């Protein structure tokens, strides 16, 4: 059996974790035992097969998780994969709130990781559905209808930037919050910039 290889560049992530330290250590050992290459990507430990991302370890306030990049293609016989939001098409998480859950699920986790590796080896791809047409919240649509230069500027943005704005504008439940977000972004859109530019 191949020796487990920890990447020293990733050590600092685990040693500096303020929360989930013992959970991260358990997850790291489980993933490395599956013979994946350990790298640091997006500030998180990422495990790869060749140059392909397979699984990532990350932590949040309420939970830590294993993120499977092509989790939508896994069978999920144990019904433990979570779709982070309705907009995430490929990735799926397995979430944990304590180290005992991870230890108890070690065999299951390895099975999911090995399945993810087989998906990668087979060259399978997630069929990403393209959003045909954005449906804008009423607050944004009204301003677009009244402001032709804003409509032209918004249309000139890349589809990804348009989607980001639309998600941002649509997220709040209250109309006044949606309207406030739209107002704050008008100048940014007119300058041809995306939400996070």
PDB file of C-alpha atoms in Angstrom:
ATOM      1  CA  UNK A   1       0.000   0.000   0.000  1.00  0.00           C
ATOM      2  CA  UNK A   2       1.226   3.506  -0.845  1.00  0.00           C
ATOM      3  CA  UNK A   3       2.406   5.624   2.066  1.00  0.00           C
ATOM      4  CA  UNK A   4       0.057   8.454   3.080  1.00  0.00           C
ATOM      5  CA  UNK A   5       1.625  11.758   2.054  1.00  0.00           C
ATOM      6  CA  UNK A   6       0.705  14.935   3.872  1.00  0.00           C
ATOM      7  CA  UNK A   7       1.489  18.176   2.092  1.00  0.00           C
ATOM      8  CA  UNK A   8       3.443  20.533   4.421  1.00  0.00           C
ATOM      9  CA  UNK A   9       1.801  23.518   2.659  1.00  0.00           C
ATOM     10  CA  UNK A  10      -1.561  22.320   3.980  1.00  0.00           C
ATOM     11  CA  UNK A  11      -0.392  21.708   7.572  1.00  0.00           C
ATOM     12  CA  UNK A  12      -0.883  25.351   8.554  1.00  0.00           C
ATOM     13  CA  UNK A  13      -4.619  25.121   7.698  1.00  0.00           C
ATOM     14  CA  UNK A  14      -5.082  22.314  10.198  1.00  0.00           C
ATOM     15  CA  UNK A  15      -2.772  23.720  12.881  1.00  0.00           C
ATOM     16  CA  UNK A  16      -4.403  27.183  12.701  1.00  0.00           C
ATOM     17  CA  UNK A  17      -8.016  26.001  12.679  1.00  0.00           C
ATOM     18  CA  UNK A  18      -9.818  27.766  15.514  1.00  0.00           C
ATOM     19  CA  UNK A  19     -12.810  25.482  15.236  1.00  0.00           C
ATOM     20  CA  UNK A  20     -13.257  21.893  14.057  1.00  0.00           C
ATOM     21  CA  UNK A  21      -9.581  20.998  14.588  1.00  0.00           C
ATOM     22  CA  UNK A  22     -10.129  17.390  15.675  1.00  0.00           C
ATOM     23  CA  UNK A  23     -12.847  16.946  13.026  1.00  0.00           C
ATOM     24  CA  UNK A  24     -10.496  18.255  10.322  1.00  0.00           C
ATOM     25  CA  UNK A  25      -7.720  15.905  11.460  1.00  0.00           C
ATOM     26  CA  UNK A  26     -10.051  12.894  11.229  1.00  0.00           C
ATOM     27  CA  UNK A  27     -11.301  13.925   7.785  1.00  0.00           C
ATOM     28  CA  UNK A  28      -7.742  14.492   6.593  1.00  0.00           C
ATOM     29  CA  UNK A  29      -6.643  10.986   7.620  1.00  0.00           C
ATOM     30  CA  UNK A  30      -9.692   9.391   5.996  1.00  0.00           C
ATOM     31  CA  UNK A  31      -9.196  11.238   2.686  1.00  0.00           C
ATOM     32  CA  UNK A  32      -5.423  10.697   2.579  1.00  0.00           C
ATOM     33  CA  UNK A  33      -5.992   6.991   3.233  1.00  0.00           C
ATOM     34  CA  UNK A  34      -7.813   6.954  -0.130  1.00  0.00           C
ATOM     35  CA  UNK A  35      -4.514   7.867  -1.871  1.00  0.00           C
ATOM     36  CA  UNK A  36      -5.485  11.317  -3.147  1.00  0.00           C
ATOM     37  CA  UNK A  37      -3.001  14.174  -3.575  1.00  0.00           C
ATOM     38  CA  UNK A  38      -3.292  16.902  -0.945  1.00  0.00           C
ATOM     39  CA  UNK A  39      -3.151  20.546  -2.085  1.00  0.00           C
ATOM     40  CA  UNK A  40      -4.320  23.914  -0.793  1.00  0.00           C
ATOM     41  CA  UNK A  41      -6.958  25.560  -3.009  1.00  0.00           C
ATOM     42  CA  UNK A  42      -9.270  28.456  -2.202  1.00  0.00           C
ATOM     43  CA  UNK A  43      -7.636  28.477   1.226  1.00  0.00           C
ATOM     44  CA  UNK A  44      -8.894  24.938   2.002  1.00  0.00           C
ATOM     45  CA  UNK A  45      -7.416  21.431   1.860  1.00  0.00           C
ATOM     46  CA  UNK A  46      -8.296  20.006  -1.556  1.00  0.00           C
ATOM     47  CA  UNK A  47      -7.736  16.395  -2.567  1.00  0.00           C
ATOM     48  CA  UNK A  48      -7.005  15.534  -6.151  1.00  0.00           C
ATOM     49  CA  UNK A  49      -6.650  12.657  -8.564  1.00  0.00           C
ATOM     50  CA  UNK A  50      -3.962  13.874 -10.951  1.00  0.00           C
ATOM     51  CA  UNK A  51      -5.059  17.413 -11.809  1.00  0.00           C
ATOM     52  CA  UNK A  52      -8.749  16.857 -11.045  1.00  0.00           C
ATOM     53  CA  UNK A  53     -10.372  18.054  -7.814  1.00  0.00           C
ATOM     54  CA  UNK A  54     -12.241  15.249  -6.050  1.00  0.00           C
ATOM     55  CA  UNK A  55     -13.016  16.392  -2.509  1.00  0.00           C
ATOM     56  CA  UNK A  56     -12.420  19.435  -0.297  1.00  0.00           C
ATOM     57  CA  UNK A  57     -12.491  19.869   3.490  1.00  0.00           C
ATOM     58  CA  UNK A  58     -14.035  23.081   4.772  1.00  0.00           C
ATOM     59  CA  UNK A  59     -15.597  24.498   7.895  1.00  0.00           C
ATOM     60  CA  UNK A  60     -18.505  26.771   8.635  1.00  0.00           C
ATOM     61  CA  UNK A  61     -20.010  28.212  11.796  1.00  0.00           C
ATOM     62  CA  UNK A  62     -22.517  25.403  12.366  1.00  0.00           C
ATOM     63  CA  UNK A  63     -20.739  22.471  10.717  1.00  0.00           C
ATOM     64  CA  UNK A  64     -17.667  21.234   8.895  1.00  0.00           C
ATOM     65  CA  UNK A  65     -17.946  19.274   5.688  1.00  0.00           C
ATOM     66  CA  UNK A  66     -16.467  17.171   2.941  1.00  0.00           C
ATOM     67  CA  UNK A  67     -17.370  18.742  -0.400  1.00  0.00           C
ATOM     68  CA  UNK A  68     -17.499  16.370  -3.363  1.00  0.00           C
ATOM     69  CA  UNK A  69     -16.911  18.397  -6.525  1.00  0.00           C
ATOM     70  CA  UNK A  70     -19.021  16.000  -8.614  1.00  0.00           C
ATOM     71  CA  UNK A  71     -21.263  14.888  -5.772  1.00  0.00           C
ATOM     72  CA  UNK A  72     -24.357  15.109  -7.981  1.00  0.00           C
ATOM     73  CA  UNK A  73     -23.041  12.011  -9.807  1.00  0.00           C
ATOM     74  CA  UNK A  74     -22.660   9.896  -6.659  1.00  0.00           C
ATOM     75  CA  UNK A  75     -25.322   7.279  -5.813  1.00  0.00           C
ATOM     76  CA  UNK A  76     -25.786   8.501  -2.210  1.00  0.00           C
ATOM     77  CA  UNK A  77     -27.130   5.173  -0.915  1.00  0.00           C
ATOM     78  CA  UNK A  78     -26.977   6.524   2.643  1.00  0.00           C
ATOM     79  CA  UNK A  79     -28.863   9.769   1.813  1.00  0.00           C
ATOM     80  CA  UNK A  80     -26.176  11.939   3.418  1.00  0.00           C
ATOM     81  CA  UNK A  81     -25.214  14.267   0.563  1.00  0.00           C
ATOM     82  CA  UNK A  82     -26.420  17.853   0.895  1.00  0.00           C
ATOM     83  CA  UNK A  83     -26.904  20.325  -1.950  1.00  0.00           C
ATOM     84  CA  UNK A  84     -25.661  23.628  -0.479  1.00  0.00           C
ATOM     85  CA  UNK A  85     -28.241  25.711  -2.321  1.00  0.00           C
ATOM     86  CA  UNK A  86     -30.618  25.307  -5.255  1.00  0.00           C
ATOM     87  CA  UNK A  87     -28.052  27.092  -7.446  1.00  0.00           C
ATOM     88  CA  UNK A  88     -25.261  24.565  -6.820  1.00  0.00           C
ATOM     89  CA  UNK A  89     -25.466  21.992  -9.586  1.00  0.00           C
ATOM     90  CA  UNK A  90     -22.430  19.708  -9.243  1.00  0.00           C
ATOM     91  CA  UNK A  91     -21.071  19.846  -5.688  1.00  0.00           C
ATOM     92  CA  UNK A  92     -22.502  18.028  -2.681  1.00  0.00           C
ATOM     93  CA  UNK A  93     -21.465  18.069   0.979  1.00  0.00           C
ATOM     94  CA  UNK A  94     -21.452  15.583   3.802  1.00  0.00           C
ATOM     95  CA  UNK A  95     -21.799  17.657   6.993  1.00  0.00           C
ATOM     96  CA  UNK A  96     -20.593  16.990  10.523  1.00  0.00           C
ATOM     97  CA  UNK A  97     -21.118  18.727  13.835  1.00  0.00           C
ATOM     98  CA  UNK A  98     -18.725  16.608  15.923  1.00  0.00           C
ATOM     99  CA  UNK A  99     -15.800  14.218  15.627  1.00  0.00           C
ATOM    100  CA  UNK A 100     -17.840  11.183  16.787  1.00  0.00           C
ATOM    101  CA  UNK A 101     -19.998  11.408  13.647  1.00  0.00           C
ATOM    102  CA  UNK A 102     -16.881  11.275  11.479  1.00  0.00           C
ATOM    103  CA  UNK A 103     -15.334   8.329  13.333  1.00  0.00           C
ATOM    104  CA  UNK A 104     -18.633   6.420  13.176  1.00  0.00           C
ATOM    105  CA  UNK A 105     -18.963   7.070   9.418  1.00  0.00           C
ATOM    106  CA  UNK A 106     -15.338   6.336   8.461  1.00  0.00           C
ATOM    107  CA  UNK A 107     -16.155   3.284   6.307  1.00  0.00           C
ATOM    108  CA  UNK A 108     -19.081   5.033   4.587  1.00  0.00           C
ATOM    109  CA  UNK A 109     -16.987   8.144   3.920  1.00  0.00           C
ATOM    110  CA  UNK A 110     -14.229   6.074   2.325  1.00  0.00           C
ATOM    111  CA  UNK A 111     -16.827   4.365   0.109  1.00  0.00           C
ATOM    112  CA  UNK A 112     -18.110   7.766  -1.059  1.00  0.00           C
ATOM    113  CA  UNK A 113     -14.558   9.006  -1.698  1.00  0.00           C
ATOM    114  CA  UNK A 114     -13.709   5.850  -3.682  1.00  0.00           C
ATOM    115  CA  UNK A 115     -16.899   6.274  -5.717  1.00  0.00           C
ATOM    116  CA  UNK A 116     -15.916   9.916  -6.398  1.00  0.00           C
ATOM    117  CA  UNK A 117     -12.485   8.696  -7.537  1.00  0.00           C
ATOM    118  CA  UNK A 118     -14.126   6.207  -9.932  1.00  0.00           C
ATOM    119  CA  UNK A 119     -16.357   8.985 -11.306  1.00  0.00           C
ATOM    120  CA  UNK A 120     -13.200  11.014 -12.009  1.00  0.00           C
ATOM    121  CA  UNK A 121     -11.343   8.069 -13.561  1.00  0.00           C
ATOM    122  CA  UNK A 122     -14.318   7.433 -15.848  1.00  0.00           C
ATOM    123  CA  UNK A 123     -14.198  11.063 -16.975  1.00  0.00           C
ATOM    124  CA  UNK A 124     -17.849  11.648 -16.072  1.00  0.00           C
ATOM    125  CA  UNK A 125     -19.142  15.214 -16.191  1.00  0.00           C
ATOM    126  CA  UNK A 126     -22.079  16.852 -14.448  1.00  0.00           C
ATOM    127  CA  UNK A 127     -24.636  18.060 -16.968  1.00  0.00           C
ATOM    128  CA  UNK A 128     -24.760  21.746 -16.046  1.00  0.00           C
ATOM    129  CA  UNK A 129     -28.087  23.289 -16.950  1.00  0.00           C
ATOM    130  CA  UNK A 130     -27.774  26.734 -18.393  1.00  0.00           C
ATOM    131  CA  UNK A 131     -30.213  29.307 -17.101  1.00  0.00           C
ATOM    132  CA  UNK A 132     -32.153  30.198 -20.221  1.00  0.00           C
ATOM    133  CA  UNK A 133     -33.574  33.467 -19.063  1.00  0.00           C
ATOM    134  CA  UNK A 134     -33.233  35.312 -15.809  1.00  0.00           C
ATOM    135  CA  UNK A 135     -36.411  36.219 -13.974  1.00  0.00           C
ATOM    136  CA  UNK A 136     -35.773  39.496 -12.190  1.00  0.00           C
ATOM    137  CA  UNK A 137     -37.426  40.570  -8.956  1.00  0.00           C
ATOM    138  CA  UNK A 138     -40.109  43.203  -9.541  1.00  0.00           C
ATOM    139  CA  UNK A 139     -38.003  45.899  -7.851  1.00  0.00           C
ATOM    140  CA  UNK A 140     -35.184  45.468 -10.372  1.00  0.00           C
ATOM    141  CA  UNK A 141     -37.410  44.971 -13.408  1.00  0.00           C
ATOM    142  CA  UNK A 142     -39.252  48.249 -12.684  1.00  0.00           C
ATOM    143  CA  UNK A 143     -35.971  50.206 -12.581  1.00  0.00           C
ATOM    144  CA  UNK A 144     -34.723  48.520 -15.777  1.00  0.00           C
ATOM    145  CA  UNK A 145     -37.970  49.485 -17.528  1.00  0.00           C
ATOM    146  CA  UNK A 146     -37.557  53.135 -16.488  1.00  0.00           C
ATOM    147  CA  UNK A 147     -33.811  53.438 -17.108  1.00  0.00           C
ATOM    148  CA  UNK A 148     -32.716  52.460 -20.668  1.00  0.00           C
ATOM    149  CA  UNK A 149     -29.016  53.172 -19.983  1.00  0.00           C
ATOM    150  CA  UNK A 150     -29.098  50.810 -17.002  1.00  0.00           C
ATOM    151  CA  UNK A 151     -30.790  48.149 -19.132  1.00  0.00           C
ATOM    152  CA  UNK A 152     -28.077  48.490 -21.805  1.00  0.00           C
ATOM    153  CA  UNK A 153     -25.291  48.398 -19.190  1.00  0.00           C
ATOM    154  CA  UNK A 154     -26.797  45.317 -17.506  1.00  0.00           C
ATOM    155  CA  UNK A 155     -27.205  43.537 -20.872  1.00  0.00           C
ATOM    156  CA  UNK A 156     -23.519  44.193 -21.609  1.00  0.00           C
ATOM    157  CA  UNK A 157     -22.421  42.327 -18.463  1.00  0.00           C
ATOM    158  CA  UNK A 158     -21.300  38.714 -18.757  1.00  0.00           C
ATOM    159  CA  UNK A 159     -24.011  36.096 -18.041  1.00  0.00           C
ATOM    160  CA  UNK A 160     -22.235  35.160 -14.803  1.00  0.00           C
ATOM    161  CA  UNK A 161     -22.260  38.758 -13.566  1.00  0.00           C
ATOM    162  CA  UNK A 162     -25.925  39.099 -14.517  1.00  0.00           C
ATOM    163  CA  UNK A 163     -26.770  35.928 -12.566  1.00  0.00           C
ATOM    164  CA  UNK A 164     -24.783  37.111  -9.535  1.00  0.00           C
ATOM    165  CA  UNK A 165     -26.687  40.398  -9.436  1.00  0.00           C
ATOM    166  CA  UNK A 166     -30.005  38.647  -9.952  1.00  0.00           C
ATOM    167  CA  UNK A 167     -29.346  36.192  -7.109  1.00  0.00           C
ATOM    168  CA  UNK A 168     -28.268  39.054  -4.853  1.00  0.00           C
ATOM    169  CA  UNK A 169     -31.355  41.130  -5.703  1.00  0.00           C
ATOM    170  CA  UNK A 170     -33.759  38.183  -5.390  1.00  0.00           C
ATOM    171  CA  UNK A 171     -32.487  36.778  -2.075  1.00  0.00           C
ATOM    172  CA  UNK A 172     -34.204  39.068   0.493  1.00  0.00           C
ATOM    173  CA  UNK A 173     -37.771  38.249   1.466  1.00  0.00           C
ATOM    174  CA  UNK A 174     -38.785  41.869   1.996  1.00  0.00           C
ATOM    175  CA  UNK A 175     -39.413  44.145  -0.957  1.00  0.00           C
ATOM    176  CA  UNK A 176     -37.743  47.150   0.676  1.00  0.00           C
ATOM    177  CA  UNK A 177     -34.518  45.155   1.170  1.00  0.00           C
ATOM    178  CA  UNK A 178     -34.569  44.026  -2.465  1.00  0.00           C
ATOM    179  CA  UNK A 179     -35.152  47.641  -3.593  1.00  0.00           C
ATOM    180  CA  UNK A 180     -32.306  48.862  -1.374  1.00  0.00           C
ATOM    181  CA  UNK A 181     -29.899  46.317  -2.871  1.00  0.00           C
ATOM    182  CA  UNK A 182     -30.861  47.352  -6.397  1.00  0.00           C
ATOM    183  CA  UNK A 183     -30.322  51.045  -5.594  1.00  0.00           C
ATOM    184  CA  UNK A 184     -26.889  50.386  -4.095  1.00  0.00           C
ATOM    185  CA  UNK A 185     -25.742  48.522  -7.224  1.00  0.00           C
ATOM    186  CA  UNK A 186     -26.958  50.854  -9.992  1.00  0.00           C
ATOM    187  CA  UNK A 187     -23.687  52.820 -10.273  1.00  0.00           C
ATOM    188  CA  UNK A 188     -21.643  49.614 -10.253  1.00  0.00           C
ATOM    189  CA  UNK A 189     -23.726  48.206 -13.122  1.00  0.00           C
ATOM    190  CA  UNK A 190     -23.477  51.458 -15.075  1.00  0.00           C
ATOM    191  CA  UNK A 191     -19.682  51.244 -14.759  1.00  0.00           C
ATOM    192  CA  UNK A 192     -19.819  47.745 -16.298  1.00  0.00           C
ATOM    193  CA  UNK A 193     -18.674  46.057 -13.111  1.00  0.00           C
ATOM    194  CA  UNK A 194     -19.879  42.846 -11.512  1.00  0.00           C
ATOM    195  CA  UNK A 195     -21.203  42.523  -7.986  1.00  0.00           C
ATOM    196  CA  UNK A 196     -17.805  41.556  -6.554  1.00  0.00           C
ATOM    197  CA  UNK A 197     -15.496  43.594  -8.841  1.00  0.00           C
TER     198      UNK A 197
END
